[in-house]
Short mmCIF file of C-alpha atoms in Angstrom, two decimals:
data_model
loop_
_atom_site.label_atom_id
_atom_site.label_comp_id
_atom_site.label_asym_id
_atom_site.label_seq_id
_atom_site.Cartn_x
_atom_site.Cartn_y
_atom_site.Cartn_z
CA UNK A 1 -64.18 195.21 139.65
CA UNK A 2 -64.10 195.67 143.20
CA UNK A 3 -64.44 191.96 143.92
CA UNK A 4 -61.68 191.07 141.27
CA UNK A 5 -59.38 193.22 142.71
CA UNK A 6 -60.40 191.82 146.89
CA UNK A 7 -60.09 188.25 145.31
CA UNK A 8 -56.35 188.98 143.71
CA UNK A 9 -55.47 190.63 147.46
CA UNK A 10 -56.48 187.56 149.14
CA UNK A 11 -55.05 185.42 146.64
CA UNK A 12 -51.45 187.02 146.29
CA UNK A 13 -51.77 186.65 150.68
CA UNK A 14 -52.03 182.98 150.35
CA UNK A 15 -49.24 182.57 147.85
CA UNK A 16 -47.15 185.03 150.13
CA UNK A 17 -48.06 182.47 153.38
CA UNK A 18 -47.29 179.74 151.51
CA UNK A 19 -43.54 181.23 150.45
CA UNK A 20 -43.02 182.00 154.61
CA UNK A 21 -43.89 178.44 154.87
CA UNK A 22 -41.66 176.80 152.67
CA UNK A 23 -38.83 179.38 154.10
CA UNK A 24 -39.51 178.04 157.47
CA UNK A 25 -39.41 174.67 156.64
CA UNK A 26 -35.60 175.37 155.07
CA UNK A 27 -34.76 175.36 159.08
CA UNK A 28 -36.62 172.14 160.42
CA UNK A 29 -33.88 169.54 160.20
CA UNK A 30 -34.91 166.38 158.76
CA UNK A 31 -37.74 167.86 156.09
CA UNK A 32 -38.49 165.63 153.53
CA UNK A 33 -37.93 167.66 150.36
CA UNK A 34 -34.36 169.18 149.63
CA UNK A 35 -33.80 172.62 150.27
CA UNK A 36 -33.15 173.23 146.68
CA UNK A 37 -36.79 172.16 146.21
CA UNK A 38 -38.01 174.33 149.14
CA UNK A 39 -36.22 177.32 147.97
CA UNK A 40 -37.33 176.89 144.32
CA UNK A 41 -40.59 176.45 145.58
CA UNK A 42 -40.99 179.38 148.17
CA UNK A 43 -39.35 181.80 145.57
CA UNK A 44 -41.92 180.63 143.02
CA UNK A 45 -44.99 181.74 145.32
CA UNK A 46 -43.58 184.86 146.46
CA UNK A 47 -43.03 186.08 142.84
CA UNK A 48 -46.64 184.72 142.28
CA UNK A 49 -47.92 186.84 145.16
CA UNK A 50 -45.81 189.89 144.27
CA UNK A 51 -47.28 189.54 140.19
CA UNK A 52 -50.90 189.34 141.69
CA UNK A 53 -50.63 191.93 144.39
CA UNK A 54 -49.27 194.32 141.80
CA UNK A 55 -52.57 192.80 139.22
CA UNK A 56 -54.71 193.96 142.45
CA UNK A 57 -53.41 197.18 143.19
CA UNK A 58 -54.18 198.50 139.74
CA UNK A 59 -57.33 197.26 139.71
CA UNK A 60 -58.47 198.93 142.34
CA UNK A 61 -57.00 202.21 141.55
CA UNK A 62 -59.20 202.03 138.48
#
């Protein structure tokens, strides 16, 4: 259970890097897709992150 739990930590900290990313992107002028896209995008990994990081943290209270 213990390496479920690690895996779903490191997992939801990839999706949360990848939602920073797309955020900073919204202020580089010129990027490719529309900031509607970005924005849909970054909010779609953070709620990913926040859905496995709360999977992960009752895992390992278990």
């Amino acid at each position: 259970m213990k390496s479920v739990s690690t895996i779903l930590f490191l997992l939801s900290v990839l999706l949360f890097v990848g939602a920073i990313w797309n955020m900073a992107a919204l202020k580089r002028p010129g990027f490719y897709p529309p900031k509607q896209v970005l924005k849909k995008r970054a909010s779609a990994l953070a709620g990913g992150g926040g859905i496995f990081l709360i999977v992960a943290i009752i895992l390992s209270s278990f």
